[in-house]
Coordinates of C-alpha atoms in Angstrom, one line a residue:
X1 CA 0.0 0.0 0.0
X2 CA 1.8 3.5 -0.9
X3 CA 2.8 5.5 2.1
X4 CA 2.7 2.5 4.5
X5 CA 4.2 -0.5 5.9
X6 CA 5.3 -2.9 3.8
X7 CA 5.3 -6.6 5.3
X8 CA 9.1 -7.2 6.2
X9 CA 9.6 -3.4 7.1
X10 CA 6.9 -4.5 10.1
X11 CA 8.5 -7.6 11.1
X12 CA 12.1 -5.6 11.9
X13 CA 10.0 -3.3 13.1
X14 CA 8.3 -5.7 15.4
X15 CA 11.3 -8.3 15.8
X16 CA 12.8 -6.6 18.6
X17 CA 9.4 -6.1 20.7
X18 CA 9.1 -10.1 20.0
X19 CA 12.2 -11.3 21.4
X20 CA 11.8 -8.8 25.2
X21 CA 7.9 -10.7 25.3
X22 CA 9.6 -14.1 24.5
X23 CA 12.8 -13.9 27.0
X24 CA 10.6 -12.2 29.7
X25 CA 8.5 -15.3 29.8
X26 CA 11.4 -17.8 29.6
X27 CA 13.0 -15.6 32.5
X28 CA 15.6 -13.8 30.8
X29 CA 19.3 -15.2 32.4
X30 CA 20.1 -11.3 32.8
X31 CA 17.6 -10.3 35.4
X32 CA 18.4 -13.3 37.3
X33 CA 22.4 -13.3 37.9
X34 CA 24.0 -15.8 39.6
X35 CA 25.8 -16.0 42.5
X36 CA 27.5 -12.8 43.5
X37 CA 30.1 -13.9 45.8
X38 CA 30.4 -17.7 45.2
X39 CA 31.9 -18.8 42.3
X40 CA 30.2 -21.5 40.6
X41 CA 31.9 -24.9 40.6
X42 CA 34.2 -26.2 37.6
X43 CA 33.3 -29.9 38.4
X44 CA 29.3 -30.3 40.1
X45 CA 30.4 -34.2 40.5
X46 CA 33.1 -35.3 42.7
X47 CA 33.7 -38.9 42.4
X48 CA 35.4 -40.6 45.4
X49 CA 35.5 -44.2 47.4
X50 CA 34.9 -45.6 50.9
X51 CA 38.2 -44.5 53.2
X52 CA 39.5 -42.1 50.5
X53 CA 39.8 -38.7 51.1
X54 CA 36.9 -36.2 49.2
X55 CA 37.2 -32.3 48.7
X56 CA 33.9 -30.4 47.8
X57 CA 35.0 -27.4 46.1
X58 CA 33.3 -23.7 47.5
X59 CA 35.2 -20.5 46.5
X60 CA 34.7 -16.9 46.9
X61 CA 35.3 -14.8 44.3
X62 CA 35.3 -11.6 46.7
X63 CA 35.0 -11.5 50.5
X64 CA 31.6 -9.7 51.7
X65 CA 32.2 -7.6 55.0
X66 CA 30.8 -9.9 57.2
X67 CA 29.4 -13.7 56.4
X68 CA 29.5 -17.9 57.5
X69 CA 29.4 -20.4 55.5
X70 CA 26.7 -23.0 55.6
X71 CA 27.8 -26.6 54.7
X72 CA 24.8 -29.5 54.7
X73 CA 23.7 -32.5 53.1
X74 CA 20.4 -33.0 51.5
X75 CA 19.1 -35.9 52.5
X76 CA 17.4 -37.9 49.7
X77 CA 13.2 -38.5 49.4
X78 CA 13.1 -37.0 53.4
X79 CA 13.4 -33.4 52.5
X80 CA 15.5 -32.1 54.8
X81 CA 18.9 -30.9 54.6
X82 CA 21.5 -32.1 57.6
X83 CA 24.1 -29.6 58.9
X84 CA 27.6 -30.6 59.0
X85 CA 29.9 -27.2 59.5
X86 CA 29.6 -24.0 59.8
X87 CA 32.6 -21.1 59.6
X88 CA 32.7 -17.7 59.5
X89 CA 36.6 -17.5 57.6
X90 CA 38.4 -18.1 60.9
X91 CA 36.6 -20.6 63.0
X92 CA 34.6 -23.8 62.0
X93 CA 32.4 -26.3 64.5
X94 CA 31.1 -29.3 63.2
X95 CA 28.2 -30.7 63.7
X96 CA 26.4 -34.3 63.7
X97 CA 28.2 -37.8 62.8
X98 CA 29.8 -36.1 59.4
X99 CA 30.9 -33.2 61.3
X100 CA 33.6 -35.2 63.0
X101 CA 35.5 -36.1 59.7
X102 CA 34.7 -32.7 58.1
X103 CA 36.8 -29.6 58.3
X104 CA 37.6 -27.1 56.1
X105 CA 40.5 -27.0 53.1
X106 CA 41.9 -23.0 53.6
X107 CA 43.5 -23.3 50.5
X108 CA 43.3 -19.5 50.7
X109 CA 41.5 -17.0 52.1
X110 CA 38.4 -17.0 50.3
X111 CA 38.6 -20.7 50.2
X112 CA 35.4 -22.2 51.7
X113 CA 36.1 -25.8 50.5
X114 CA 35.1 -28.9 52.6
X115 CA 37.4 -31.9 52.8
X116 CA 35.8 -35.2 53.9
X117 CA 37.8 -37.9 55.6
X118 CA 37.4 -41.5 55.7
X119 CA 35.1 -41.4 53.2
X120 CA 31.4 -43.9 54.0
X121 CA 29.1 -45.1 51.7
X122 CA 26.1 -42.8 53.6
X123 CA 28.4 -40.4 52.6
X124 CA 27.4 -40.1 48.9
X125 CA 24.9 -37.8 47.7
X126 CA 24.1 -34.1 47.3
X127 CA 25.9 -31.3 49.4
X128 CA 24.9 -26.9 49.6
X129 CA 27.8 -24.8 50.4
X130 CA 26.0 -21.8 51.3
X131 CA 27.1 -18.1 52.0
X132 CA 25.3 -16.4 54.6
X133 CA 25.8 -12.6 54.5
X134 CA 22.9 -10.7 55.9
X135 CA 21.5 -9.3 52.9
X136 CA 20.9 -12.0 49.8
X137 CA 22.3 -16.1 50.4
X138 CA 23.7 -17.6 48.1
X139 CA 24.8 -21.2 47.7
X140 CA 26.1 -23.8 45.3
X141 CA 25.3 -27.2 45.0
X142 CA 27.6 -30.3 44.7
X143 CA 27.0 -34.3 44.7
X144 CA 29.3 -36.6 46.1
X145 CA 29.8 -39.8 44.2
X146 CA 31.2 -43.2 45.3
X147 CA 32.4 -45.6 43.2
X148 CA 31.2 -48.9 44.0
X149 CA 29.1 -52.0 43.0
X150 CA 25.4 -52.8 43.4
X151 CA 24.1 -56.1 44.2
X152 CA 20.7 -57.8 44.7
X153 CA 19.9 -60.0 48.2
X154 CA 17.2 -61.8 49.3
X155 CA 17.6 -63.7 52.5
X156 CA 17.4 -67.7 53.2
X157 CA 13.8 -67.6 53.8
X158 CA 13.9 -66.5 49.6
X159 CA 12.5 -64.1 47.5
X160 CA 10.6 -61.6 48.7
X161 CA 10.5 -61.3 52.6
X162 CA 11.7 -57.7 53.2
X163 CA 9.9 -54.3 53.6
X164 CA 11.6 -51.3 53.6
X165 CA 13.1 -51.0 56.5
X166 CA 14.3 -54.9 57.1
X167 CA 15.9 -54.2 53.1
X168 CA 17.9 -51.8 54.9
X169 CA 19.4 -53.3 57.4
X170 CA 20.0 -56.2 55.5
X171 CA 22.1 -54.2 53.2
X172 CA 23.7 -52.5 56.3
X173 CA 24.7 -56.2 57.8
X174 CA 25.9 -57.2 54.3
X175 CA 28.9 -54.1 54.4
X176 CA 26.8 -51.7 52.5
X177 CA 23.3 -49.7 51.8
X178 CA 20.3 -50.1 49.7
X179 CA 21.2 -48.4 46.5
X180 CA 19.8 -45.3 44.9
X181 CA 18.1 -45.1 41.4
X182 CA 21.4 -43.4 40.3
X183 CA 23.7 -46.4 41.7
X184 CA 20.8 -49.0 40.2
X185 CA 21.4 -47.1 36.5
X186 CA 24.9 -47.2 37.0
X187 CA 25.0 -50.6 37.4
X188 CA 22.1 -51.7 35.0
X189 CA 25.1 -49.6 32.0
X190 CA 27.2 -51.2 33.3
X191 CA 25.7 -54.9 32.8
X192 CA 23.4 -55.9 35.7
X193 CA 20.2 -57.5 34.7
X194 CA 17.8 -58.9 37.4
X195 CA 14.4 -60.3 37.5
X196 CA 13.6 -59.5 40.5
X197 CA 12.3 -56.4 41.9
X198 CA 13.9 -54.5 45.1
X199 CA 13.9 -51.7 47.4
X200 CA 16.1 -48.7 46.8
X201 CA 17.1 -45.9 49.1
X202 CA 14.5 -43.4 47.7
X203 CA 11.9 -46.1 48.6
X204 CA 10.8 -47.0 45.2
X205 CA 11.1 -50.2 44.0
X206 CA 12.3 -51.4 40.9
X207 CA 14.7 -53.8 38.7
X208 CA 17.0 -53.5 35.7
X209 CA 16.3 -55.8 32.5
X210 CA 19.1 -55.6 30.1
X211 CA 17.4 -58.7 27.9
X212 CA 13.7 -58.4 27.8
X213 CA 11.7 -61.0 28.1
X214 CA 8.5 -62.3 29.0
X215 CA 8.6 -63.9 32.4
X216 CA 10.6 -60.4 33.2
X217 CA 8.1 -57.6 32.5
X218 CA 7.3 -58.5 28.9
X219 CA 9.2 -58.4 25.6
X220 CA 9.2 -54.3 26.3
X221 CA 12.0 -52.2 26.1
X222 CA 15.2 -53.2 28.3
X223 CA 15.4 -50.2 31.1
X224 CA 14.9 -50.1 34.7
X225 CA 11.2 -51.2 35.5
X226 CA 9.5 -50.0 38.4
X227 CA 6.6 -51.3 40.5
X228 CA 5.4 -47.5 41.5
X229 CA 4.7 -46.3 44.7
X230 CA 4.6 -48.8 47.6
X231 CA 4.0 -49.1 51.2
X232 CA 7.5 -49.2 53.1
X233 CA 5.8 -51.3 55.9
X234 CA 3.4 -53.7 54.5
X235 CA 4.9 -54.4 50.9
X236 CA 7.9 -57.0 50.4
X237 CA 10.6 -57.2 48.2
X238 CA 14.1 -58.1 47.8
X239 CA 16.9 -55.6 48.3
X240 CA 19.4 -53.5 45.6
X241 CA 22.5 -53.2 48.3
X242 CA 25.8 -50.9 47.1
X243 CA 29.2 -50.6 48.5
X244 CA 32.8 -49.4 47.7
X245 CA 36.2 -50.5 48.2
X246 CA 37.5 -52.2 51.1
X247 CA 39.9 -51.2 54.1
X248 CA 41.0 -55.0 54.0
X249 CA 41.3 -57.6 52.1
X250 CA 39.2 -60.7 50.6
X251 CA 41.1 -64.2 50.5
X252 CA 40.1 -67.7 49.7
X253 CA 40.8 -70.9 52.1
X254 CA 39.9 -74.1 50.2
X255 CA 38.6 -77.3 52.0
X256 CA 35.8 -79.2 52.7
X257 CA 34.3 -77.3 55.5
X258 CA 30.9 -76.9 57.5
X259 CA 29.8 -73.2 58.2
X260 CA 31.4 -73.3 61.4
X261 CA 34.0 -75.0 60.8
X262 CA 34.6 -71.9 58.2
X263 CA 34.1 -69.6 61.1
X264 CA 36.9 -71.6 62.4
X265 CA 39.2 -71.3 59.6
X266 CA 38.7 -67.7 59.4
X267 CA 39.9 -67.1 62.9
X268 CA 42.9 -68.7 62.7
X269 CA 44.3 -66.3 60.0
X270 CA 43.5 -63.8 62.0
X271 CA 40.2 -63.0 60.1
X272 CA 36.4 -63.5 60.2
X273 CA 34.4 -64.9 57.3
X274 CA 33.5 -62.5 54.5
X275 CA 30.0 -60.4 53.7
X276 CA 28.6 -60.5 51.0
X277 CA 29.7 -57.0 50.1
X278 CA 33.1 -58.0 50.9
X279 CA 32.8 -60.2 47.9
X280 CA 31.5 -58.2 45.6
X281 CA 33.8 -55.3 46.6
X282 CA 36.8 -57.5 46.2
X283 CA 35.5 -59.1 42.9
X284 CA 35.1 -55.1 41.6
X285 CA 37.9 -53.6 42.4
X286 CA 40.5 -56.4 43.3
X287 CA 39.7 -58.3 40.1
X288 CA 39.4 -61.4 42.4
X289 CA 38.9 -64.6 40.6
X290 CA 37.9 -68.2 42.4
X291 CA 36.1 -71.1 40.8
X292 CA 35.3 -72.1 44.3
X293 CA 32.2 -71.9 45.9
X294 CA 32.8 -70.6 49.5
X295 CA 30.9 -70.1 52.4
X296 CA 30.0 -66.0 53.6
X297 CA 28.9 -64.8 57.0
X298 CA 24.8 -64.9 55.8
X299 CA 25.2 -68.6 54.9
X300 CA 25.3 -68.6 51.6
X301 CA 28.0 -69.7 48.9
X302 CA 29.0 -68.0 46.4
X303 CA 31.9 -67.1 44.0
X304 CA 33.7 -64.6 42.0
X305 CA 34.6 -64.7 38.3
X306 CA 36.1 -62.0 36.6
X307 CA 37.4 -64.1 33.5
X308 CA 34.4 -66.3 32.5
X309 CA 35.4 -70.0 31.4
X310 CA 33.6 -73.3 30.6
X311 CA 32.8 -75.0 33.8
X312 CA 32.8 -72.1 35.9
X313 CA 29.4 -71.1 36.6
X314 CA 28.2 -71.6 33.3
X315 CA 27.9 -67.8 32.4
X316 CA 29.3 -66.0 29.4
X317 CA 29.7 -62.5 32.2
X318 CA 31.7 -61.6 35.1
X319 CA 30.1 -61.9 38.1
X320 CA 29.5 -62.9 41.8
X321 CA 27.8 -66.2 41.4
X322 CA 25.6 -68.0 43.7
X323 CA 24.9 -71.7 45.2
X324 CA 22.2 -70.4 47.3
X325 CA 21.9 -71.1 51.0
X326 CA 23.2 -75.0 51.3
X327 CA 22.2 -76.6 54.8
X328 CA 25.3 -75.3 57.2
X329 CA 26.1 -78.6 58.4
X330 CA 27.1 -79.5 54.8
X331 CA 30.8 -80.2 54.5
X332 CA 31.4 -79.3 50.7
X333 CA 33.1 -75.4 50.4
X334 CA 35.5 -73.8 51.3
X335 CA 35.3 -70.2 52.8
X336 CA 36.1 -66.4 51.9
X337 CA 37.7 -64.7 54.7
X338 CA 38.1 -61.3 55.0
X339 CA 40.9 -59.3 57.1
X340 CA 42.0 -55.9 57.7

């Protein structure tokens, strides 16, 4: 039309307009800066293993005139957060179980870093660092990750006999914890498929099928299947247990021996007879190889293969395999000891 606006000379002319309505409802990353004092960490994962030493990196990039710093845990599925130190640049107090082993790095001094020592598996998960100056907090988030193996359990009585709570203990009298999802994934990459289902940490339950198949949740996708929400008292399950390296070591006395008789044979080595966590941590990061059943604290027998071989446990995979729970007067194994 002569004298007006021609089509594209009203979409510059509206271009600019566009883009303010479409970042304002987005929430444009300019009116909402970052932190002001704490710089934001260069790794947000710290990867570690039981008894190591951890770091959780908290800098300053200025000082403010007066502040603490805040260090907690967030505790996951109970929303809540649990204190572990606080400092204000000059003193720190710890607080709680974690407290104890925690103090602070001071590389420098607008070093707010946390060191961890003697690393434990309830250790892992996600930390705040967070700067507490009067006027506008700030904080930065960072998770702690262990490296370590999960593995399912079920007790003698068989398949499905824990709730939630018995699950965990279990896992705790085994030398390690129920697993998160995170650890289950891990491990489900990394090669674990299971047809049964188990409690986790979060208190889902769930179980990771590599090879889909019918008696195992159908000829669906391969993933980690979950059963949905459940009732941590009533509902029963087997357990997904994780741990991490090991303070001692896992060795193998052959024989012909009874359960007790391995109790005995532990003993004299100056030893006791290993968890199943033991043997799984051993197998994991000790590469340790036995075609030998043995017997383990819980009563069962198992064995570690690393290097799978005809007549071996039959498998074409590594693994931690299983004879079950043979009567414990049964003079047939020998025993994995385990010795720090």
């Amino acid at each position: 039309m002569p004298g007006g606006l021609t089509l594209p000379a009203l979409c510059l002319l509206l271009l600019p307009w566009a883009f303010a309505i479409f970042h304002k409802a987005l929430g444009d990353p300019a009116s909402h800066p970052g932190p002001h004092y704490l710089l934001p960490p260069i790794h947000e994962v710290i990867h570690s293993r039981r008894g190591a030493t951890a770091t959780l990196p908290c800098v300053l990039g200025a000082s403010p005139p007066s502040y603490k710093v805040r260090w907690s845990k967030v505790e996951p599925g109970e929303l809540r957060e649990t204190l572990i130190l606080i400092t204000n640049g000059l003193h720190a107090r710890g607080y709680g179980p974690l407290g104890g082993r925690a103090r602070m790095r001071r590389g420098h001094r607008l070093d707010a870093s946390l060191i961890i020592e003697g690393v434990r598996l309830e250790d892992e998960g996600r930390y705040r660092c967070e700067l507490v100056n009067g006027i506008e907090d700030e904080s930065v988030a960072l998770t702690l990750r262990l490296e370590g193996v999960v593995f399912p359990y079920q007790p003698i009585r068989g398949r499905y006999q824990f709730n939630y709570y018995e699950a965990k203990q279990a896992c705790e009298e085994q030398d390690g914890r129920l697993a998160t999802y995170g650890q289950l994934y891990q491990a489900w990459t990394e090669g674990l498929d299971w047809c049964n289902a188990g409690w986790l940490l979060e208190g889902s339950v769930r179980y990771p099928v590599l090879t889909a198949r019918a008696p195992c949740g159908g000829r669906g996708r391969p993933g980690i299947r979950s059963y949905g929400p459940r009732d941590r008292k009533r509902d029963r399950y087997d357990a997904f247990c994780f741990t991490s390296a090991l303070a001692g070591q896992v060795f193998f006395v052959p024989g012909r021996l009874t359960l007790s008789e391995a109790h005995a044979a532990c003993r004299r080595r100056g030893a006791v007879v290993a968890k199943v966590g033991h043997l799984y941590a051993a197998w994991k990061f000790s590469g340790l190889d036995q075609c030998d059943g043995g017997w383990l604290a819980d009563g069962s027998v198992r064995f570690p293969i690393t290097t799978p071989r005809p007549r071996c446990g039959g498998l074409p995979d590594p693994g931690v395999r299983s004879f079950g729970f043979p009567r414990p007067q049964q003079a047939a194994y020998g025993t994995y000891c385990y010795a720090e």
